[in-house]
Amino acid sequence: MQTKKKYIFFDIDGTLTSHTKRDFISESTLQAIDQLKAKGHFVSLATGRSVFLAKEVAPRVNINNLVCEGGNGLIINGELHSYEPLDQEKVITIIEKCEEVGLSWAISNEDSPVVLTKDKSFVEYMTKVPFITRIEYDETYDFRNETSARRVFVENKPEVIQSINEIKEIGLMVYHGSLFGLVEPDDKYKGIKKMVEFLGGQEEDIIVFGDGMNDIKMFEKAAFSVAMGNAEEELKKLASYITDDADSDGIYNACRYLQLID
């Protein structure tokens, strides 16, 4: 690796943070990030998390650049640079089809833990999801007037979800086992490229770190990609380099191997 300035993007869960202890960040990871910045490299998060959830982690690692919402939101130097909403026509179509086939659903239409639904079964179905702190149930809610949906929660029935093309077009991640599917953007590289271009950098100098299925497009397009040792096997096949687990100094060891830090 050359020693010229690199633009380095870290996934959060299972990459920057532990893959066994939620939101735990190792001391070696913090050291690596500090050294990367001291060496003049640009450092950012690249996450599927909403802005408010990404901001919970960013101060802990002293990073104020974020590619959020699966590539649709950019924060540069702590300020919101841009946000691209979901295609609202597709969102409406997804919910209409969910109702046709009997899938529970809800919408997140603001940067907060609040979700909105007119589907009473969703209220009961989602009580075990820890990061949804408030479900607003309104039987009169007309989702067809929705203009600001950021993501859609759907009951996870894979054989039914696969029949809804609009979900595939936006992107789908399954969290918390088989409990629910989250319809959200999954092209982090779109936001990464936009950020680097705005900063005057070159794509050839982009390095991405990740571990999960929503990192696939990022790995397919980035000039250099690092998979954590705990990464999904499908992602490892796309990686330029495979490092150790997130819990075994994976980021620090990779940065040293690539001669990004001493």
Short mmCIF file of N, CA and C in Angstrom, two decimals, residues 30-140:
data_model
loop_
_atom_site.label_atom_id
_atom_site.label_comp_id
_atom_site.label_asym_id
_atom_site.label_seq_id
_atom_site.Cartn_x
_atom_site.Cartn_y
_atom_site.Cartn_z
N LEU A 30 -9.51 1.95 18.88
CA LEU A 30 -9.40 3.37 19.15
C LEU A 30 -8.00 3.89 18.82
N GLN A 31 -6.99 3.10 19.15
CA GLN A 31 -5.61 3.49 18.85
C GLN A 31 -5.39 3.58 17.34
N ALA A 32 -5.93 2.60 16.62
CA ALA A 32 -5.76 2.60 15.16
C ALA A 32 -6.39 3.83 14.53
N ILE A 33 -7.60 4.18 14.98
CA ILE A 33 -8.28 5.34 14.42
C ILE A 33 -7.50 6.62 14.71
N ASP A 34 -7.03 6.77 15.93
CA ASP A 34 -6.23 7.95 16.28
C ASP A 34 -4.99 8.05 15.41
N GLN A 35 -4.31 6.92 15.19
CA GLN A 35 -3.09 6.93 14.38
C GLN A 35 -3.39 7.21 12.91
N LEU A 36 -4.50 6.67 12.40
CA LEU A 36 -4.89 6.94 11.02
C LEU A 36 -5.08 8.43 10.80
N LYS A 37 -5.76 9.07 11.73
CA LYS A 37 -6.00 10.51 11.61
C LYS A 37 -4.71 11.29 11.76
N ALA A 38 -3.85 10.85 12.67
CA ALA A 38 -2.56 11.53 12.86
C ALA A 38 -1.68 11.43 11.62
N LYS A 39 -1.86 10.35 10.85
CA LYS A 39 -1.09 10.15 9.63
C LYS A 39 -1.69 10.93 8.44
N GLY A 40 -2.81 11.59 8.68
CA GLY A 40 -3.40 12.40 7.63
C GLY A 40 -4.45 11.71 6.78
N HIS A 41 -4.84 10.50 7.18
CA HIS A 41 -5.87 9.79 6.43
C HIS A 41 -7.26 10.31 6.82
N PHE A 42 -8.21 10.21 5.89
CA PHE A 42 -9.59 10.58 6.16
C PHE A 42 -10.32 9.36 6.69
N VAL A 43 -11.05 9.52 7.79
CA VAL A 43 -11.72 8.39 8.43
C VAL A 43 -13.21 8.69 8.58
N SER A 44 -14.03 7.71 8.24
CA SER A 44 -15.48 7.88 8.32
C SER A 44 -16.14 6.56 8.70
N LEU A 45 -17.34 6.65 9.26
CA LEU A 45 -18.18 5.48 9.43
C LEU A 45 -18.96 5.25 8.14
N ALA A 46 -19.33 4.00 7.89
CA ALA A 46 -20.19 3.68 6.74
C ALA A 46 -21.16 2.61 7.23
N THR A 47 -22.40 3.00 7.46
CA THR A 47 -23.32 2.14 8.19
C THR A 47 -24.73 2.15 7.60
N GLY A 48 -25.44 1.08 7.85
CA GLY A 48 -26.85 1.05 7.51
C GLY A 48 -27.70 1.70 8.57
N ARG A 49 -27.09 2.02 9.70
CA ARG A 49 -27.83 2.64 10.80
C ARG A 49 -28.40 4.00 10.39
N SER A 50 -29.50 4.35 11.03
CA SER A 50 -30.04 5.70 10.88
C SER A 50 -29.06 6.69 11.50
N VAL A 51 -29.23 7.96 11.19
CA VAL A 51 -28.31 8.97 11.67
C VAL A 51 -28.23 8.97 13.19
N PHE A 52 -29.38 8.93 13.87
CA PHE A 52 -29.35 9.04 15.33
C PHE A 52 -28.62 7.86 15.97
N LEU A 53 -28.73 6.67 15.39
CA LEU A 53 -28.02 5.52 15.94
C LEU A 53 -26.52 5.57 15.63
N ALA A 54 -26.17 6.06 14.46
CA ALA A 54 -24.75 6.20 14.12
C ALA A 54 -24.09 7.24 15.00
N LYS A 55 -24.82 8.28 15.31
CA LYS A 55 -24.27 9.35 16.15
C LYS A 55 -24.00 8.89 17.58
N GLU A 56 -24.62 7.80 17.99
CA GLU A 56 -24.34 7.27 19.32
C GLU A 56 -22.94 6.69 19.40
N VAL A 57 -22.43 6.19 18.28
CA VAL A 57 -21.11 5.57 18.24
C VAL A 57 -20.03 6.57 17.87
N ALA A 58 -20.31 7.47 16.95
CA ALA A 58 -19.30 8.36 16.39
C ALA A 58 -18.47 9.11 17.44
N PRO A 59 -19.06 9.71 18.48
CA PRO A 59 -18.23 10.43 19.45
C PRO A 59 -17.29 9.53 20.23
N ARG A 60 -17.67 8.28 20.39
CA ARG A 60 -16.84 7.35 21.16
C ARG A 60 -15.54 7.01 20.45
N VAL A 61 -15.51 7.19 19.13
CA VAL A 61 -14.29 6.91 18.37
C VAL A 61 -13.72 8.20 17.76
N ASN A 62 -14.31 9.32 18.17
CA ASN A 62 -13.84 10.64 17.70
C ASN A 62 -13.84 10.73 16.18
N ILE A 63 -14.93 10.25 15.59
CA ILE A 63 -15.13 10.35 14.14
C ILE A 63 -16.35 11.22 13.90
N ASN A 64 -16.21 12.24 13.07
CA ASN A 64 -17.35 13.13 12.81
C ASN A 64 -17.76 13.14 11.34
N ASN A 65 -17.36 12.08 10.61
CA ASN A 65 -17.82 11.89 9.24
C ASN A 65 -18.58 10.58 9.19
N LEU A 66 -19.79 10.60 8.60
CA LEU A 66 -20.63 9.42 8.61
C LEU A 66 -21.35 9.25 7.28
N VAL A 67 -21.26 8.06 6.72
CA VAL A 67 -22.16 7.63 5.65
C VAL A 67 -23.21 6.78 6.34
N CYS A 68 -24.44 7.28 6.40
CA CYS A 68 -25.51 6.63 7.16
C CYS A 68 -26.62 6.14 6.24
N GLU A 69 -27.62 5.51 6.85
CA GLU A 69 -28.83 5.11 6.15
C GLU A 69 -28.51 4.30 4.90
N GLY A 70 -27.50 3.43 4.99
CA GLY A 70 -27.16 2.56 3.87
C GLY A 70 -26.68 3.30 2.64
N GLY A 71 -26.10 4.50 2.84
CA GLY A 71 -25.58 5.28 1.72
C GLY A 71 -26.41 6.51 1.38
N ASN A 72 -27.58 6.65 2.00
CA ASN A 72 -28.47 7.76 1.65
C ASN A 72 -28.25 9.03 2.45
N GLY A 73 -27.49 8.96 3.56
CA GLY A 73 -27.25 10.14 4.37
C GLY A 73 -25.77 10.39 4.56
N LEU A 74 -25.35 11.64 4.41
CA LEU A 74 -23.95 12.01 4.58
C LEU A 74 -23.80 13.10 5.63
N ILE A 75 -22.90 12.86 6.59
CA ILE A 75 -22.53 13.88 7.57
C ILE A 75 -21.03 14.11 7.42
N ILE A 76 -20.65 15.34 7.19
CA ILE A 76 -19.24 15.70 7.01
C ILE A 76 -18.87 16.73 8.05
N ASN A 77 -17.81 16.43 8.80
CA ASN A 77 -17.37 17.33 9.88
C ASN A 77 -18.51 17.65 10.84
N GLY A 78 -19.32 16.65 11.13
CA GLY A 78 -20.38 16.80 12.11
C GLY A 78 -21.64 17.46 11.62
N GLU A 79 -21.67 17.88 10.35
CA GLU A 79 -22.84 18.58 9.81
C GLU A 79 -23.51 17.74 8.73
N LEU A 80 -24.85 17.75 8.71
CA LEU A 80 -25.58 17.03 7.68
C LEU A 80 -25.29 17.65 6.32
N HIS A 81 -24.67 16.87 5.46
CA HIS A 81 -24.31 17.34 4.12
C HIS A 81 -25.45 17.10 3.13
N SER A 82 -26.02 15.90 3.17
CA SER A 82 -27.12 15.58 2.26
C SER A 82 -27.88 14.37 2.77
N TYR A 83 -29.13 14.27 2.36
CA TYR A 83 -29.94 13.10 2.67
C TYR A 83 -30.85 12.82 1.49
N GLU A 84 -30.84 11.60 1.03
CA GLU A 84 -31.68 11.17 -0.09
C GLU A 84 -32.79 10.27 0.44
N PRO A 85 -34.04 10.70 0.35
CA PRO A 85 -35.14 9.89 0.88
C PRO A 85 -35.40 8.67 0.01
N LEU A 86 -36.15 7.73 0.57
CA LEU A 86 -36.57 6.58 -0.21
C LEU A 86 -37.54 7.01 -1.31
N ASP A 87 -37.68 6.18 -2.31
CA ASP A 87 -38.68 6.39 -3.35
C ASP A 87 -40.05 6.13 -2.71
N GLN A 88 -40.81 7.20 -2.50
CA GLN A 88 -42.06 7.08 -1.74
C GLN A 88 -43.12 6.26 -2.48
N GLU A 89 -43.10 6.28 -3.80
CA GLU A 89 -44.05 5.46 -4.54
C GLU A 89 -43.79 3.99 -4.29
N LYS A 90 -42.52 3.62 -4.21
CA LYS A 90 -42.17 2.22 -3.92
C LYS A 90 -42.57 1.85 -2.50
N VAL A 91 -42.38 2.79 -1.57
CA VAL A 91 -42.77 2.54 -0.18
C VAL A 91 -44.26 2.25 -0.09
N ILE A 92 -45.06 3.06 -0.74
CA ILE A 92 -46.52 2.87 -0.72
C ILE A 92 -46.90 1.53 -1.34
N THR A 93 -46.24 1.20 -2.45
CA THR A 93 -46.52 -0.08 -3.12
C THR A 93 -46.16 -1.26 -2.22
N ILE A 94 -45.02 -1.15 -1.52
CA ILE A 94 -44.60 -2.22 -0.61
C ILE A 94 -45.65 -2.46 0.47
N ILE A 95 -46.14 -1.38 1.07
CA ILE A 95 -47.12 -1.54 2.14
C ILE A 95 -48.44 -2.08 1.60
N GLU A 96 -48.85 -1.62 0.43
CA GLU A 96 -50.07 -2.15 -0.18
C GLU A 96 -49.96 -3.66 -0.39
N LYS A 97 -48.78 -4.10 -0.87
CA LYS A 97 -48.59 -5.54 -1.11
C LYS A 97 -48.49 -6.30 0.20
N CYS A 98 -47.89 -5.68 1.23
CA CYS A 98 -47.85 -6.32 2.55
C CYS A 98 -49.26 -6.56 3.06
N GLU A 99 -50.13 -5.58 2.90
CA GLU A 99 -51.50 -5.73 3.36
C GLU A 99 -52.24 -6.79 2.56
N GLU A 100 -51.92 -6.88 1.26
CA GLU A 100 -52.57 -7.89 0.42
C GLU A 100 -52.24 -9.31 0.87
N VAL A 101 -50.98 -9.51 1.29
CA VAL A 101 -50.54 -10.87 1.65
C VAL A 101 -50.53 -11.10 3.16
N GLY A 102 -50.92 -10.09 3.94
CA GLY A 102 -51.04 -10.26 5.38
C GLY A 102 -49.75 -10.14 6.16
N LEU A 103 -48.79 -9.37 5.67
CA LEU A 103 -47.54 -9.14 6.41
C LEU A 103 -47.70 -7.94 7.33
N SER A 104 -47.31 -8.09 8.60
CA SER A 104 -47.30 -6.95 9.52
C SER A 104 -46.27 -5.93 9.05
N TRP A 105 -46.54 -4.64 9.26
CA TRP A 105 -45.64 -3.61 8.77
C TRP A 105 -45.68 -2.37 9.65
N ALA A 106 -44.66 -1.53 9.51
CA ALA A 106 -44.63 -0.20 10.14
C ALA A 106 -43.63 0.66 9.37
N ILE A 107 -43.76 1.95 9.55
CA ILE A 107 -42.89 2.91 8.85
C ILE A 107 -42.10 3.73 9.86
N SER A 108 -40.85 3.98 9.54
CA SER A 108 -40.05 4.97 10.26
C SER A 108 -39.95 6.18 9.33
N ASN A 109 -40.49 7.31 9.76
CA ASN A 109 -40.49 8.47 8.86
C ASN A 109 -39.77 9.68 9.46
N GLU A 110 -38.95 9.42 10.49
CA GLU A 110 -38.13 10.49 11.04
C GLU A 110 -36.88 9.87 11.64
N ASP A 111 -35.90 10.70 11.93
CA ASP A 111 -34.63 10.20 12.47
C ASP A 111 -34.77 10.02 13.99
N SER A 112 -35.46 8.96 14.36
CA SER A 112 -35.71 8.67 15.78
C SER A 112 -36.12 7.21 15.91
N PRO A 113 -36.26 6.70 17.14
CA PRO A 113 -36.69 5.31 17.33
C PRO A 113 -38.18 5.09 17.10
N VAL A 114 -38.92 6.13 16.79
CA VAL A 114 -40.37 6.02 16.65
C VAL A 114 -40.74 5.37 15.31
N VAL A 115 -41.68 4.42 15.36
CA VAL A 115 -42.25 3.86 14.14
C VAL A 115 -43.76 4.01 14.19
N LEU A 116 -44.35 4.13 13.02
CA LEU A 116 -45.78 4.40 12.90
C LEU A 116 -46.45 3.27 12.14
N THR A 117 -47.62 2.84 12.62
CA THR A 117 -48.35 1.78 11.92
C THR A 117 -49.85 1.89 12.17
N LYS A 118 -50.64 1.38 11.24
CA LYS A 118 -52.08 1.20 11.44
C LYS A 118 -52.39 -0.28 11.61
N ASP A 119 -51.30 -1.09 11.63
CA ASP A 119 -51.41 -2.55 11.72
C ASP A 119 -51.29 -2.97 13.18
N LYS A 120 -52.42 -3.30 13.80
CA LYS A 120 -52.42 -3.61 15.23
C LYS A 120 -51.56 -4.83 15.54
N SER A 121 -51.49 -5.79 14.63
CA SER A 121 -50.69 -6.99 14.87
C SER A 121 -49.21 -6.66 14.97
N PHE A 122 -48.78 -5.57 14.32
CA PHE A 122 -47.37 -5.18 14.39
C PHE A 122 -46.99 -4.79 15.81
N VAL A 123 -47.90 -4.13 16.51
CA VAL A 123 -47.63 -3.69 17.88
C VAL A 123 -47.28 -4.89 18.75
N GLU A 124 -48.02 -5.97 18.62
CA GLU A 124 -47.76 -7.18 19.40
C GLU A 124 -46.52 -7.90 18.88
N TYR A 125 -46.37 -7.91 17.57
CA TYR A 125 -45.29 -8.66 16.94
C TYR A 125 -43.92 -8.12 17.27
N MET A 126 -43.82 -6.80 17.44
CA MET A 126 -42.52 -6.16 17.56
C MET A 126 -42.12 -5.81 18.99
N THR A 127 -42.83 -6.30 19.98
CA THR A 127 -42.51 -5.93 21.36
C THR A 127 -41.14 -6.40 21.81
N LYS A 128 -40.56 -7.38 21.12
CA LYS A 128 -39.27 -7.91 21.54
C LYS A 128 -38.08 -7.22 20.87
N VAL A 129 -38.33 -6.22 20.04
CA VAL A 129 -37.24 -5.53 19.34
C VAL A 129 -36.72 -4.40 20.23
N PRO A 130 -35.47 -4.47 20.71
CA PRO A 130 -34.99 -3.55 21.72
C PRO A 130 -34.80 -2.11 21.28
N PHE A 131 -34.43 -1.87 19.99
CA PHE A 131 -34.11 -0.49 19.65
C PHE A 131 -35.31 0.31 19.17
N ILE A 132 -36.48 -0.31 19.09
CA ILE A 132 -37.69 0.47 18.84
C ILE A 132 -38.26 0.84 20.20
N THR A 133 -38.13 2.09 20.58
CA THR A 133 -38.56 2.49 21.91
C THR A 133 -40.01 2.97 21.94
N ARG A 134 -40.56 3.32 20.77
CA ARG A 134 -41.95 3.75 20.77
C ARG A 134 -42.63 3.40 19.46
N ILE A 135 -43.71 2.66 19.56
CA ILE A 135 -44.53 2.35 18.39
C ILE A 135 -45.80 3.19 18.48
N GLU A 136 -46.04 4.00 17.49
CA GLU A 136 -47.24 4.83 17.46
C GLU A 136 -48.29 4.15 16.58
N TYR A 137 -49.32 3.67 17.22
CA TYR A 137 -50.40 2.98 16.51
C TYR A 137 -51.53 3.95 16.25
N ASP A 138 -51.93 4.05 14.98
CA ASP A 138 -53.03 4.94 14.60
C ASP A 138 -53.84 4.25 13.52
N GLU A 139 -55.01 3.77 13.90
CA GLU A 139 -55.82 3.00 12.95
C GLU A 139 -56.31 3.85 11.78
N THR A 140 -56.21 5.18 11.90
CA THR A 140 -56.65 6.06 10.80
C THR A 140 -55.49 6.49 9.90
#
